[in-house]
Amino acid sequence: MIQIRKSRNWTIAGVTSFLLFLALTFAVMLNSTKLNLFDTSIQQIIQKIVNPIQTNIFAIITFMGSPLVDIVLTLGIALFFWHTRNRKTAIWILITQLLGDAIAFFVKEFVQRVRPTKQLIPDTGFSYPSGHTFSTALLCLTILFIVLPDIKNQKKQFVLAVLTVIWFCLVAFSRIYLRNHFPSDVLASLLLALSWWTCMYEGYLHYSYQSRFI
């Protein structure tokens, strides 16, 4: 019963996130005036706090939150599960991250939104959605819902959960601060990551439940 309730909650979260992502994507492709005002207003607020020291810090954060680094960290987590003989979970973790990054890249190439002007740290490619934010979100979700349950110490669980959420927020904010992405790019990445991860996680929960009776 608990497993079914969990699956139902994730279904609602995933469907809601995906619908919001689709709505946001259409708004971007239609060059919505309201969406542009939303992005511009946030950019103007952040512009007031820009300084060289913070720029250097966020440059480091954005590098550490890059898809390549996320994949390396995900590989490390997968190897840990593989080493503990939980090989199917290890494979699931890798597929979720790698295939998810591929989907985000496809969306980016399909929408082809131009990046913001006056980037503090130049970046290439299209803007929507943010690959850094998407990839980091998948990594953080994996830590929160796959890694944490294996940690028995509740204090360690809490600390790691807090650090994980803070790290995601820092990476997401760094992309807007450095003007590599519009705020809506980052929001879209979170929504897409939630919907994709939910889809994969439901399969994971279903398999885990079925395995009890095999």
Short mmCIF file of C-alpha atoms in Angstrom, two decimals, residues 1-177:
data_model
loop_
_atom_site.label_atom_id
_atom_site.label_comp_id
_atom_site.label_asym_id
_atom_site.label_seq_id
_atom_site.Cartn_x
_atom_site.Cartn_y
_atom_site.Cartn_z
CA MET A 1 0.00 0.00 0.00
CA ILE A 2 2.84 2.42 0.84
CA GLN A 3 4.55 1.56 -2.45
CA ILE A 4 1.34 2.29 -4.41
CA ARG A 5 0.88 5.59 -2.60
CA LYS A 6 4.47 6.59 -3.37
CA SER A 7 4.01 5.74 -7.04
CA ARG A 8 0.78 7.73 -7.23
CA ASN A 9 2.39 10.80 -5.67
CA TRP A 10 5.31 10.62 -8.09
CA THR A 11 2.89 10.25 -11.02
CA ILE A 12 1.08 13.44 -10.04
CA ALA A 13 4.37 15.31 -9.56
CA GLY A 14 5.77 14.05 -12.85
CA VAL A 15 2.70 14.82 -14.95
CA THR A 16 2.31 18.27 -13.40
CA SER A 17 5.98 19.08 -14.01
CA PHE A 18 5.81 17.89 -17.61
CA LEU A 19 2.68 19.93 -18.38
CA LEU A 20 4.28 23.05 -16.89
CA PHE A 21 7.42 22.36 -18.91
CA LEU A 22 5.39 22.10 -22.12
CA ALA A 23 3.57 25.37 -21.34
CA LEU A 24 6.87 27.11 -20.67
CA THR A 25 8.40 25.70 -23.84
CA PHE A 26 5.52 27.00 -25.96
CA ALA A 27 5.86 30.41 -24.31
CA VAL A 28 9.56 30.49 -25.19
CA MET A 29 8.96 29.43 -28.79
CA LEU A 30 6.21 32.04 -29.16
CA ASN A 31 8.51 34.68 -27.64
CA SER A 32 5.93 35.51 -24.98
CA THR A 33 6.06 39.13 -23.81
CA LYS A 34 5.12 38.17 -20.24
CA LEU A 35 7.86 35.56 -20.13
CA ASN A 36 10.42 38.06 -21.44
CA LEU A 37 9.36 40.53 -18.76
CA PHE A 38 9.73 37.80 -16.13
CA ASP A 39 13.27 37.00 -17.31
CA THR A 40 14.30 40.64 -17.63
CA SER A 41 13.01 41.64 -14.20
CA ILE A 42 15.01 38.88 -12.49
CA GLN A 43 18.12 39.64 -14.53
CA GLN A 44 17.93 43.29 -13.51
CA ILE A 45 17.72 42.38 -9.84
CA ILE A 46 20.71 40.03 -10.05
CA GLN A 47 22.70 42.58 -12.05
CA LYS A 48 22.76 44.84 -8.99
CA ILE A 49 24.74 42.31 -6.92
CA VAL A 50 27.38 41.42 -9.52
CA ASN A 51 31.00 41.88 -8.44
CA PRO A 52 34.33 40.27 -9.47
CA ILE A 53 34.71 38.07 -6.38
CA GLN A 54 31.23 36.58 -6.71
CA THR A 55 31.74 36.13 -10.44
CA ASN A 56 34.86 34.04 -9.81
CA ILE A 57 33.04 31.95 -7.20
CA PHE A 58 30.08 31.27 -9.46
CA ALA A 59 32.42 30.48 -12.35
CA ILE A 60 33.88 27.67 -10.21
CA ILE A 61 30.42 26.50 -9.16
CA THR A 62 29.17 26.44 -12.75
CA PHE A 63 32.19 24.37 -13.78
CA MET A 64 31.64 21.89 -10.94
CA GLY A 65 27.97 21.69 -11.90
CA SER A 66 28.63 21.00 -15.58
CA PRO A 67 27.03 17.94 -17.23
CA LEU A 68 30.46 16.35 -17.65
CA VAL A 69 31.27 16.60 -13.93
CA ASP A 70 27.76 15.40 -13.07
CA ILE A 71 28.22 12.34 -15.28
CA VAL A 72 31.55 11.56 -13.60
CA LEU A 73 29.95 11.84 -10.15
CA THR A 74 27.00 9.72 -11.28
CA LEU A 75 29.44 7.12 -12.54
CA GLY A 76 31.06 7.11 -9.11
CA ILE A 77 27.69 6.53 -7.43
CA ALA A 78 26.85 3.78 -9.92
CA LEU A 79 30.20 2.07 -9.28
CA PHE A 80 29.49 2.14 -5.55
CA PHE A 81 26.16 0.36 -6.04
CA TRP A 82 27.78 -2.05 -8.50
CA HIS A 83 30.46 -2.83 -5.92
CA THR A 84 27.80 -3.54 -3.28
CA ARG A 85 26.23 -6.07 -5.70
CA ASN A 86 23.23 -3.85 -6.43
CA ARG A 87 24.06 -3.89 -10.11
CA LYS A 88 20.60 -3.25 -11.50
CA THR A 89 20.35 -0.05 -9.47
CA ALA A 90 23.79 0.98 -10.75
CA ILE A 91 22.68 0.50 -14.35
CA TRP A 92 19.42 2.36 -13.67
CA ILE A 93 21.33 5.33 -12.24
CA LEU A 94 23.56 5.58 -15.31
CA ILE A 95 20.70 5.23 -17.79
CA THR A 96 18.66 7.88 -15.98
CA GLN A 97 21.52 10.40 -16.07
CA LEU A 98 22.89 9.73 -19.56
CA LEU A 99 19.59 9.37 -21.37
CA GLY A 100 18.22 12.36 -19.48
CA ASP A 101 21.13 14.54 -20.58
CA ALA A 102 20.54 13.40 -24.16
CA ILE A 103 16.88 14.42 -23.94
CA ALA A 104 17.80 17.86 -22.56
CA PHE A 105 20.28 18.32 -25.42
CA PHE A 106 17.62 17.35 -27.97
CA VAL A 107 15.19 19.91 -26.53
CA LYS A 108 17.93 22.55 -26.62
CA GLU A 109 18.62 21.87 -30.30
CA PHE A 110 14.90 21.79 -31.12
CA VAL A 111 13.96 25.08 -29.43
CA GLN A 112 17.20 26.90 -30.38
CA ARG A 113 16.79 29.81 -28.00
CA VAL A 114 19.65 32.29 -28.18
CA ARG A 115 21.56 32.86 -24.95
CA PRO A 116 21.35 36.16 -23.04
CA THR A 117 23.67 38.99 -24.03
CA LYS A 118 26.52 40.35 -21.88
CA GLN A 119 27.56 36.98 -20.48
CA LEU A 120 30.06 37.31 -17.63
CA ILE A 121 31.64 33.97 -18.57
CA PRO A 122 31.14 33.25 -22.30
CA ASP A 123 29.28 30.05 -23.13
CA THR A 124 28.31 28.49 -26.43
CA GLY A 125 25.30 26.65 -27.78
CA PHE A 126 21.63 27.34 -27.27
CA SER A 127 20.03 28.51 -24.03
CA TYR A 128 16.84 26.52 -23.41
CA PRO A 129 16.88 24.52 -21.20
CA SER A 130 19.94 24.82 -18.98
CA GLY A 131 22.03 21.66 -19.31
CA HIS A 132 23.93 22.41 -16.10
CA THR A 133 20.72 22.79 -14.09
CA PHE A 134 19.07 19.74 -15.63
CA SER A 135 22.05 17.45 -15.15
CA THR A 136 22.68 18.64 -11.59
CA ALA A 137 18.99 18.18 -10.75
CA LEU A 138 19.13 14.54 -11.86
CA LEU A 139 22.28 13.97 -9.82
CA CYS A 140 20.75 15.60 -6.73
CA LEU A 141 17.50 13.63 -7.06
CA THR A 142 19.51 10.43 -7.29
CA ILE A 143 21.37 11.34 -4.11
CA LEU A 144 18.19 12.30 -2.26
CA PHE A 145 16.08 9.28 -3.18
CA ILE A 146 18.53 6.49 -4.01
CA VAL A 147 21.67 7.18 -1.97
CA LEU A 148 20.20 8.65 1.23
CA PRO A 149 17.93 5.67 2.07
CA ASP A 150 21.08 3.52 2.31
CA ILE A 151 22.52 5.80 5.00
CA LYS A 152 21.34 4.59 8.41
CA ASN A 153 22.53 7.58 10.47
CA GLN A 154 19.71 10.14 10.41
CA LYS A 155 21.99 13.08 11.19
CA LYS A 156 24.20 12.20 8.24
CA GLN A 157 21.10 11.83 6.10
CA PHE A 158 19.89 15.28 7.08
CA VAL A 159 23.25 16.96 6.50
CA LEU A 160 23.72 15.35 3.09
CA ALA A 161 20.15 16.24 2.09
CA VAL A 162 20.62 19.90 3.04
CA LEU A 163 24.00 20.10 1.26
CA THR A 164 22.51 18.49 -1.84
CA VAL A 165 19.65 21.00 -2.03
CA ILE A 166 22.02 23.92 -1.42
CA TRP A 167 24.36 22.69 -4.14
CA PHE A 168 21.53 22.48 -6.66
CA CYS A 169 20.39 26.01 -5.81
CA LEU A 170 23.94 27.35 -6.20
CA VAL A 171 24.40 25.73 -9.61
CA ALA A 172 21.01 26.93 -10.83
CA PHE A 173 21.62 30.47 -9.57
CA SER A 174 25.12 30.55 -11.08
CA ARG A 175 23.69 30.03 -14.56
CA ILE A 176 21.47 33.07 -14.19
CA TYR A 177 24.09 35.16 -12.37
#
